[in-house]
Short mmCIF file of N, CA and C in Angstrom, two decimals:
data_model
loop_
_atom_site.label_atom_id
_atom_site.label_comp_id
_atom_site.label_asym_id
_atom_site.label_seq_id
_atom_site.Cartn_x
_atom_site.Cartn_y
_atom_site.Cartn_z
N ALA A 1 -36.51 63.41 -17.22
CA ALA A 1 -36.26 62.73 -16.15
C ALA A 1 -37.29 61.24 -16.23
N LEU A 2 -38.31 61.50 -16.52
CA LEU A 2 -39.14 60.31 -16.90
C LEU A 2 -38.76 59.81 -17.93
N MET A 3 -38.65 60.31 -18.68
CA MET A 3 -38.30 59.47 -20.28
C MET A 3 -36.69 58.69 -20.03
N ALA A 4 -36.08 59.17 -19.05
CA ALA A 4 -34.74 58.49 -18.69
C ALA A 4 -34.76 57.07 -17.78
N LEU A 5 -36.02 57.61 -17.04
CA LEU A 5 -35.89 56.36 -16.24
C LEU A 5 -36.95 55.35 -17.02
N LYS A 6 -37.60 55.49 -17.74
CA LYS A 6 -38.60 54.59 -18.39
C LYS A 6 -37.56 53.65 -19.46
N ARG A 7 -36.78 54.70 -20.12
CA ARG A 7 -35.40 53.75 -20.95
C ARG A 7 -34.91 53.05 -20.13
N LYS A 8 -34.58 53.46 -18.85
CA LYS A 8 -33.79 52.52 -17.91
C LYS A 8 -34.39 51.22 -17.55
N LYS A 9 -35.62 51.17 -17.51
CA LYS A 9 -36.46 50.12 -17.07
C LYS A 9 -36.45 49.21 -18.50
N GLN A 10 -36.42 49.80 -19.71
CA GLN A 10 -36.61 49.00 -20.41
C GLN A 10 -35.40 48.27 -20.90
N PHE A 11 -33.79 48.96 -20.57
CA PHE A 11 -32.74 48.32 -21.03
C PHE A 11 -32.84 47.20 -20.24
N GLU A 12 -33.20 47.65 -18.70
CA GLU A 12 -32.90 46.29 -17.67
C GLU A 12 -33.66 45.11 -18.08
N GLY A 13 -35.47 45.40 -18.56
CA GLY A 13 -36.04 44.28 -18.80
C GLY A 13 -35.25 43.77 -20.00
N GLN A 14 -34.35 44.53 -21.12
CA GLN A 14 -33.67 43.76 -22.01
C GLN A 14 -32.73 43.02 -21.64
N ILE A 15 -31.73 43.32 -20.78
CA ILE A 15 -30.72 42.71 -20.28
C ILE A 15 -31.54 41.44 -19.29
N GLU A 16 -32.26 41.59 -18.81
CA GLU A 16 -32.48 39.94 -17.90
C GLU A 16 -33.20 39.18 -19.16
N LYS A 17 -33.92 39.58 -20.12
CA LYS A 17 -34.48 38.84 -21.45
C LYS A 17 -32.84 38.08 -21.99
N ILE A 18 -32.20 38.93 -22.34
CA ILE A 18 -30.62 38.65 -22.93
C ILE A 18 -29.90 37.39 -21.88
N SER A 19 -30.32 37.68 -20.67
CA SER A 19 -29.40 37.27 -19.34
C SER A 19 -29.84 35.58 -19.24
N GLY A 20 -31.29 35.81 -19.51
CA GLY A 20 -32.21 34.30 -19.56
C GLY A 20 -31.66 33.73 -20.76
N SER A 21 -31.84 34.01 -22.01
CA SER A 21 -31.70 33.40 -23.22
C SER A 21 -30.05 32.65 -23.26
N ARG A 22 -29.44 33.60 -22.58
CA ARG A 22 -28.05 33.26 -22.21
C ARG A 22 -28.01 31.96 -21.96
N LEU A 23 -28.46 32.07 -20.43
CA LEU A 23 -28.46 30.51 -19.26
C LEU A 23 -29.15 29.70 -20.28
N THR A 24 -30.36 29.98 -21.05
CA THR A 24 -30.65 28.76 -21.86
C THR A 24 -29.39 28.19 -22.83
N ILE A 25 -28.97 28.97 -23.51
CA ILE A 25 -27.80 28.72 -24.74
C ILE A 25 -26.98 27.84 -23.81
N GLU A 26 -26.21 28.44 -22.50
CA GLU A 26 -25.11 27.82 -21.80
C GLU A 26 -25.50 26.44 -21.39
N THR A 27 -26.76 26.10 -21.07
CA THR A 27 -27.28 25.11 -20.78
C THR A 27 -27.69 24.15 -21.39
N GLN A 28 -27.93 24.46 -22.79
CA GLN A 28 -28.18 23.93 -24.09
C GLN A 28 -26.79 22.98 -24.60
N VAL A 29 -25.43 24.06 -24.49
CA VAL A 29 -24.48 23.84 -24.99
C VAL A 29 -23.78 22.76 -23.98
N MET A 30 -24.02 22.80 -22.32
CA MET A 30 -23.45 21.72 -21.49
C MET A 30 -24.35 20.37 -21.75
N ALA A 31 -25.61 20.34 -22.44
CA ALA A 31 -26.57 19.24 -22.42
C ALA A 31 -25.70 18.59 -23.89
N ILE A 32 -25.28 19.41 -24.83
CA ILE A 32 -24.64 18.51 -26.05
C ILE A 32 -23.38 18.17 -25.73
N GLU A 33 -22.69 18.88 -24.76
CA GLU A 33 -21.36 18.03 -24.33
C GLU A 33 -21.19 17.09 -23.67
N ASN A 34 -22.09 16.78 -22.63
CA ASN A 34 -22.55 15.65 -22.15
C ASN A 34 -23.42 14.84 -23.07
N ALA A 35 -23.71 15.08 -23.78
CA ALA A 35 -24.50 13.69 -25.03
C ALA A 35 -23.34 13.42 -25.75
N ASN A 36 -22.33 14.22 -26.12
CA ASN A 36 -20.96 13.97 -26.75
C ASN A 36 -20.08 13.10 -26.25
N VAL A 37 -20.18 13.15 -24.43
CA VAL A 37 -19.11 12.72 -23.70
C VAL A 37 -19.56 11.33 -23.80
N ASN A 38 -21.14 10.88 -23.63
CA ASN A 38 -22.02 9.72 -23.22
C ASN A 38 -21.58 9.02 -24.97
N LEU A 39 -21.42 9.69 -26.15
CA LEU A 39 -21.72 9.25 -26.96
C LEU A 39 -20.34 8.25 -27.32
N GLU A 40 -19.01 8.95 -26.81
CA GLU A 40 -17.60 8.72 -26.87
C GLU A 40 -17.29 7.78 -26.26
N THR A 41 -18.00 7.78 -25.01
CA THR A 41 -17.96 6.54 -23.88
C THR A 41 -18.47 5.52 -24.56
N MET A 42 -19.78 5.54 -24.72
CA MET A 42 -20.55 4.44 -25.54
C MET A 42 -19.69 3.80 -26.95
N LYS A 43 -18.85 4.56 -27.46
CA LYS A 43 -18.11 3.95 -28.66
C LYS A 43 -17.28 3.00 -27.85
N ALA A 44 -16.30 3.49 -27.17
CA ALA A 44 -15.02 3.09 -26.40
C ALA A 44 -15.45 1.72 -25.86
N MET A 45 -17.01 1.78 -25.05
CA MET A 45 -17.33 0.60 -24.57
C MET A 45 -18.01 -0.74 -25.71
N ARG A 46 -17.96 -0.29 -26.77
CA ARG A 46 -18.57 -1.16 -27.98
C ARG A 46 -17.39 -1.34 -28.43
N ALA A 47 -16.15 -0.91 -28.42
CA ALA A 47 -14.97 -1.23 -29.03
C ALA A 47 -14.25 -2.30 -28.19
N GLY A 48 -14.52 -1.81 -26.94
CA GLY A 48 -13.65 -2.77 -25.81
C GLY A 48 -14.90 -4.47 -25.81
N ALA A 49 -16.02 -4.42 -25.60
CA ALA A 49 -16.57 -5.56 -26.26
C ALA A 49 -16.51 -6.20 -27.42
N GLU A 50 -16.03 -5.53 -28.57
CA GLU A 50 -15.81 -6.31 -29.41
C GLU A 50 -14.23 -6.93 -29.63
N ALA A 51 -13.37 -6.28 -28.65
CA ALA A 51 -11.82 -6.68 -28.77
C ALA A 51 -12.12 -7.91 -27.91
N MET A 52 -12.76 -7.93 -26.75
CA MET A 52 -12.99 -8.97 -25.86
C MET A 52 -13.87 -10.35 -26.49
N LYS A 53 -14.37 -9.72 -27.54
CA LYS A 53 -15.32 -11.07 -28.34
C LYS A 53 -14.13 -11.83 -29.03
N GLY A 54 -13.51 -10.78 -29.78
CA GLY A 54 -12.01 -11.38 -30.86
C GLY A 54 -11.37 -11.88 -29.93
N ILE A 55 -10.95 -12.06 -28.75
CA ILE A 55 -9.89 -12.57 -28.04
C ILE A 55 -10.68 -13.90 -27.44
N HIS A 56 -11.79 -13.81 -27.20
CA HIS A 56 -12.75 -14.81 -26.49
C HIS A 56 -13.01 -15.83 -27.79
N GLY A 57 -13.21 -15.38 -28.69
CA GLY A 57 -13.65 -16.23 -29.74
C GLY A 57 -12.47 -17.52 -30.16
N ALA A 58 -11.29 -17.17 -29.68
CA ALA A 58 -10.36 -17.89 -29.91
C ALA A 58 -10.19 -19.42 -28.94
N MET A 59 -11.03 -18.73 -28.01
CA MET A 59 -10.99 -19.46 -26.78
C MET A 59 -12.39 -20.45 -26.75
N ASP A 60 -12.00 -21.56 -26.10
CA ASP A 60 -13.55 -22.81 -26.30
C ASP A 60 -13.57 -23.10 -24.63
N ILE A 61 -14.61 -22.77 -23.97
CA ILE A 61 -14.31 -23.47 -22.70
C ILE A 61 -13.98 -24.95 -22.12
N ALA A 62 -14.57 -25.70 -23.01
CA ALA A 62 -14.13 -27.14 -22.76
C ALA A 62 -12.35 -27.24 -23.23
N LYS A 63 -12.02 -26.36 -23.99
CA LYS A 63 -10.34 -26.49 -24.14
C LYS A 63 -9.55 -25.86 -22.93
N VAL A 64 -10.50 -24.75 -22.36
CA VAL A 64 -9.64 -24.31 -21.35
C VAL A 64 -10.03 -25.21 -20.07
N ASP A 65 -10.86 -26.07 -19.95
CA ASP A 65 -10.75 -26.72 -18.97
C ASP A 65 -10.18 -28.23 -19.17
N GLN A 66 -10.04 -28.45 -20.35
CA GLN A 66 -8.96 -29.63 -20.69
C GLN A 66 -7.95 -29.22 -20.20
N THR A 67 -7.11 -27.99 -20.76
CA THR A 67 -5.82 -27.36 -20.43
C THR A 67 -5.68 -27.60 -18.91
N MET A 68 -6.54 -26.78 -17.90
CA MET A 68 -6.27 -27.04 -16.63
C MET A 68 -6.61 -28.21 -16.14
N GLU A 69 -7.30 -29.00 -16.34
CA GLU A 69 -7.18 -30.37 -16.04
C GLU A 69 -5.83 -31.10 -16.37
N GLU A 70 -5.25 -30.64 -17.17
CA GLU A 70 -4.04 -31.64 -17.83
C GLU A 70 -2.89 -30.65 -16.83
N ILE A 71 -2.96 -29.31 -16.71
CA ILE A 71 -2.29 -28.91 -15.38
C ILE A 71 -1.77 -29.40 -14.51
N ARG A 72 -3.61 -29.49 -13.84
CA ARG A 72 -3.31 -30.47 -12.44
C ARG A 72 -2.86 -31.21 -12.51
N ASP A 73 -2.89 -32.11 -13.38
CA ASP A 73 -2.50 -33.70 -13.57
C ASP A 73 -0.94 -33.75 -13.13
N GLN A 74 -0.48 -32.79 -14.25
CA GLN A 74 0.91 -32.67 -14.24
C GLN A 74 1.68 -31.88 -12.89
N MET A 75 1.31 -31.07 -12.32
CA MET A 75 1.64 -30.67 -10.97
C MET A 75 1.42 -31.99 -9.84
N GLU A 76 0.25 -32.70 -10.10
CA GLU A 76 0.26 -33.94 -9.39
C GLU A 76 1.39 -34.73 -9.49
N LEU A 77 1.22 -35.13 -10.54
CA LEU A 77 2.60 -36.12 -10.98
C LEU A 77 3.98 -35.40 -10.55
N ALA A 78 4.20 -34.16 -10.68
CA ALA A 78 5.45 -33.38 -9.83
C ALA A 78 5.75 -33.83 -8.70
N ASN A 79 4.48 -33.31 -8.38
CA ASN A 79 4.40 -33.57 -6.83
C ASN A 79 4.91 -35.00 -5.86
N GLU A 80 4.15 -35.73 -6.53
CA GLU A 80 4.33 -37.26 -6.44
C GLU A 80 5.96 -37.70 -6.73
N ILE A 81 6.24 -37.13 -7.77
CA ILE A 81 8.27 -37.74 -8.08
C ILE A 81 8.65 -36.51 -7.04
N SER A 82 8.70 -35.68 -6.61
CA SER A 82 9.50 -34.70 -5.53
C SER A 82 9.38 -35.37 -4.26
N ASP A 83 8.25 -36.27 -4.15
CA ASP A 83 7.88 -36.80 -2.82
C ASP A 83 8.79 -38.38 -2.52
N VAL A 84 8.88 -38.85 -3.77
CA VAL A 84 9.42 -40.12 -3.77
C VAL A 84 10.88 -39.85 -4.33
N ILE A 85 11.39 -38.73 -4.65
CA ILE A 85 12.89 -38.41 -4.79
C ILE A 85 13.23 -37.98 -3.09
N SER A 86 12.45 -37.23 -2.49
CA SER A 86 13.07 -36.97 -1.18
C SER A 86 13.06 -37.86 0.06
N GLN A 87 12.65 -38.64 -0.47
CA GLN A 87 12.60 -39.65 0.87
C GLN A 87 13.75 -40.33 0.83
N PRO A 88 14.10 -40.81 2.28
CA PRO A 88 15.66 -40.69 2.51
C PRO A 88 15.96 -42.53 2.16
N VAL A 89 17.08 -42.35 1.59
CA VAL A 89 17.49 -43.71 1.53
C VAL A 89 18.61 -44.30 2.39
N GLY A 90 17.03 -45.38 3.27
CA GLY A 90 17.76 -45.76 4.30
C GLY A 90 19.16 -47.30 4.61
N PHE A 91 19.33 -47.64 3.18
CA PHE A 91 19.65 -48.69 3.21
C PHE A 91 19.73 -49.76 4.41
N GLY A 92 18.17 -50.07 4.36
CA GLY A 92 17.34 -50.84 5.25
C GLY A 92 17.13 -50.66 6.62
N VAL A 93 17.72 -49.04 7.00
CA VAL A 93 17.65 -48.35 8.55
C VAL A 93 16.39 -47.62 7.77
N GLU A 94 15.17 -48.15 8.93
CA GLU A 94 14.12 -46.99 8.52
C GLU A 94 14.15 -46.39 9.86
N MET A 95 13.68 -45.01 10.03
CA MET A 95 13.42 -44.28 11.49
C MET A 95 11.88 -43.83 11.21
N ASP A 96 11.45 -44.11 12.48
CA ASP A 96 10.42 -43.42 12.53
C ASP A 96 10.37 -42.12 13.37
N ASP A 97 9.43 -41.37 12.55
CA ASP A 97 9.19 -39.90 12.81
C ASP A 97 9.36 -39.94 14.72
N ASP A 98 7.91 -40.55 14.96
CA ASP A 98 8.13 -40.21 16.49
C ASP A 98 9.15 -40.79 17.30
N GLU A 99 9.97 -41.83 17.05
CA GLU A 99 10.90 -42.12 17.66
C GLU A 99 11.99 -40.80 17.98
N LEU A 100 11.98 -40.52 16.83
CA LEU A 100 13.08 -39.03 16.56
C LEU A 100 12.56 -37.81 17.26
N ALA A 101 11.39 -37.90 16.85
CA ALA A 101 10.83 -36.43 18.06
C ALA A 101 10.78 -36.86 19.54
N ALA A 102 10.94 -37.93 19.90
CA ALA A 102 10.84 -38.48 21.36
C ALA A 102 12.67 -38.13 21.65
N GLU A 103 13.37 -38.51 20.92
CA GLU A 103 14.89 -38.43 21.15
C GLU A 103 15.55 -37.21 21.05
N LEU A 104 14.56 -36.10 19.87
CA LEU A 104 15.03 -34.64 19.95
C LEU A 104 14.86 -33.95 21.49
N ASP A 105 13.45 -34.39 21.99
CA ASP A 105 13.08 -33.84 23.03
C ASP A 105 13.72 -34.14 24.27
N GLU A 106 14.38 -35.35 24.48
CA GLU A 106 15.40 -35.91 25.44
C GLU A 106 16.29 -35.05 25.28
N LEU A 107 16.81 -35.04 24.61
CA LEU A 107 18.17 -34.21 24.31
C LEU A 107 18.09 -32.73 24.47
N GLU A 108 17.21 -31.87 23.77
CA GLU A 108 16.64 -30.72 24.67
C GLU A 108 16.65 -30.67 25.92
N GLN A 109 15.88 -31.55 26.78
CA GLN A 109 15.67 -31.21 28.21
C GLN A 109 17.11 -31.78 29.00
N GLU A 110 17.76 -32.72 28.30
CA GLU A 110 19.39 -32.79 29.02
C GLU A 110 20.04 -31.32 28.78
N GLU A 111 20.05 -30.81 27.78
CA GLU A 111 20.99 -29.49 27.46
C GLU A 111 20.22 -28.48 28.74
N LEU A 112 19.09 -28.40 28.17
CA LEU A 112 18.34 -27.25 29.43
C LEU A 112 18.59 -27.88 30.78
N ASP A 113 18.90 -29.27 31.21
CA ASP A 113 18.84 -29.15 32.51
C ASP A 113 20.39 -28.83 32.65
N LYS A 114 21.47 -29.14 31.93
CA LYS A 114 22.96 -28.64 31.91
C LYS A 114 22.97 -27.15 32.20
N LYS A 115 22.02 -26.31 31.59
CA LYS A 115 22.21 -25.09 31.73
C LYS A 115 21.66 -24.56 32.51
N LEU A 116 20.87 -24.86 33.34
CA LEU A 116 20.24 -24.46 34.60
C LEU A 116 21.23 -24.62 35.48
N MET A 117 21.93 -25.93 35.58
CA MET A 117 22.89 -26.21 36.33
C MET A 117 23.91 -25.47 36.69
N GLU A 118 24.24 -24.87 35.34
CA GLU A 118 26.01 -23.94 35.10
C GLU A 118 25.19 -22.69 35.56
N THR A 119 24.19 -22.16 35.72
CA THR A 119 23.88 -20.62 35.95
C THR A 119 24.45 -20.13 37.25
N GLU A 120 25.32 -19.00 37.05
CA GLU A 120 25.80 -18.38 37.81
C GLU A 120 24.78 -17.02 38.21
N ARG A 121 25.09 -16.65 39.67
CA ARG A 121 24.37 -15.13 39.92
C ARG A 121 24.89 -14.19 39.02
N PRO A 122 24.25 -12.91 38.19
CA PRO A 122 24.82 -12.31 37.85
C PRO A 122 25.51 -11.26 38.54
N PRO A 123 26.64 -10.74 37.77
CA PRO A 123 27.33 -9.59 38.89
C PRO A 123 26.81 -8.79 39.06
N GLN A 124 26.75 -7.88 40.20
CA GLN A 124 26.26 -6.90 40.74
C GLN A 124 26.90 -5.59 40.29
N MET A 125 25.77 -4.87 39.61
CA MET A 125 26.07 -3.76 38.79
C MET A 125 26.22 -2.36 39.33
N GLY A 126 26.92 -1.54 39.80
CA GLY A 126 26.62 -0.45 40.47
C GLY A 126 25.92 0.60 39.57
N LEU A 127 24.85 1.44 40.41
CA LEU A 127 24.21 2.19 39.79
C LEU A 127 25.30 3.53 39.63
N PRO A 128 25.21 4.24 38.78
CA PRO A 128 25.84 5.66 38.45
C PRO A 128 25.53 6.49 39.53
N SER A 129 26.41 7.54 39.47
CA SER A 129 26.48 8.61 40.35
C SER A 129 25.53 9.55 40.03
N VAL A 130 25.11 10.30 41.08
CA VAL A 130 24.12 11.22 40.68
C VAL A 130 25.11 12.85 40.68
N PRO A 131 24.65 13.14 39.52
CA PRO A 131 25.32 14.75 39.58
C PRO A 131 24.80 15.63 40.68
N ASN A 132 26.11 16.50 41.41
CA ASN A 132 25.65 17.40 42.10
C ASN A 132 25.66 19.12 41.98
N HIS A 133 25.87 19.11 40.63
CA HIS A 133 25.99 20.68 40.11
C HIS A 133 24.42 20.70 39.05
N GLU A 134 24.20 22.06 39.15
CA GLU A 134 23.17 22.42 38.19
C GLU A 134 23.64 22.08 37.01
N PRO A 135 22.87 21.39 35.80
CA PRO A 135 22.98 21.01 34.46
C PRO A 135 23.23 22.89 33.73
N ALA A 136 24.56 22.71 32.97
CA ALA A 136 24.66 23.85 32.11
C ALA A 136 23.66 24.33 31.15
N GLU A 137 23.47 25.46 30.82
CA GLU A 137 22.32 25.43 29.72
C GLU A 137 23.05 25.93 28.35
N GLU A 138 22.51 25.43 27.53
CA GLU A 138 23.35 25.26 26.36
C GLU A 138 22.86 26.51 25.49
N GLU A 139 24.15 27.31 25.26
CA GLU A 139 23.63 28.68 24.44
C GLU A 139 23.75 28.22 22.72
N ASP A 140 22.34 28.42 22.83
CA ASP A 140 22.38 28.72 21.21
C ASP A 140 23.16 29.59 20.04
N GLU A 141 22.94 29.70 19.09
CA GLU A 141 23.74 30.45 17.74
C GLU A 141 23.88 31.81 17.89
N GLU A 142 22.62 32.32 18.46
CA GLU A 142 22.13 34.03 18.61
C GLU A 142 22.51 34.26 19.58
N GLU A 143 22.43 33.21 21.01
CA GLU A 143 22.95 33.70 22.28
C GLU A 143 24.28 34.07 21.93
N ALA A 144 24.90 33.08 21.14
CA ALA A 144 26.81 33.29 21.02
C ALA A 144 27.14 34.54 20.71
N GLU A 145 26.31 34.74 19.49
CA GLU A 145 26.76 35.98 18.78
C GLU A 145 26.46 37.18 19.20
N LEU A 146 25.54 37.25 20.31
CA LEU A 146 25.38 38.34 21.00
C LEU A 146 26.25 38.49 22.09
N ARG A 147 26.22 37.39 22.96
CA ARG A 147 27.44 37.45 23.80
C ARG A 147 29.10 38.04 23.06
N GLU A 148 29.19 37.18 22.20
CA GLU A 148 30.83 37.79 21.40
C GLU A 148 30.48 39.17 21.02
N LEU A 149 29.59 40.02 20.40
CA LEU A 149 29.36 41.29 20.00
C LEU A 149 29.33 42.34 21.32
N ARG A 150 28.56 41.60 22.95
CA ARG A 150 28.94 42.64 23.75
C ARG A 150 30.46 42.77 24.45
N GLU A 151 31.14 41.53 24.08
CA GLU A 151 32.41 41.16 24.76
C GLU A 151 33.18 42.42 23.69
N SER A 152 33.14 42.33 22.44
CA SER A 152 33.77 43.07 21.63
C SER A 152 33.67 44.67 21.79
N MET A 153 32.62 45.03 22.07
CA MET A 153 32.04 46.72 22.37
C MET A 153 32.71 46.60 23.81
N ALA A 154 32.73 46.01 24.77
CA ALA A 154 33.24 46.22 25.79
C ALA A 154 34.92 46.57 26.11
N MET A 155 35.42 46.37 25.23
CA MET A 155 37.01 46.57 25.02
C MET A 155 37.56 47.92 24.49
#
């Protein structure tokens, strides 16, 4: 029995050593996998940087600024043309915006005054009558089936 207990302790010691070794190996495998992910990430980032260099290599900041300035100039010209085209051709009759606004206010006030003078009292509406009986309870599907079953059994 003493010998069996001694062997058991030796086996337990070996199991602990093997478990410790296994844990160390698993930790190393995880570190290697992490390093591999980092390497692949770095490769992808490097490829992205190279692609951006290629794209931006064909662009010059001075040319971009010049193009944007030309676009702004053309947009300004288009707005000026649009403003000129949209001006009314009065055939010698020019209208002042302030005068038109005052005339519009006057017309709106006249319309409001007319509506106020024509306003009638609203007709008296009667209130609905109050029911004098108890509300009927709604019978759900199960209760209906139960009632029908009872009625069929009573026959």
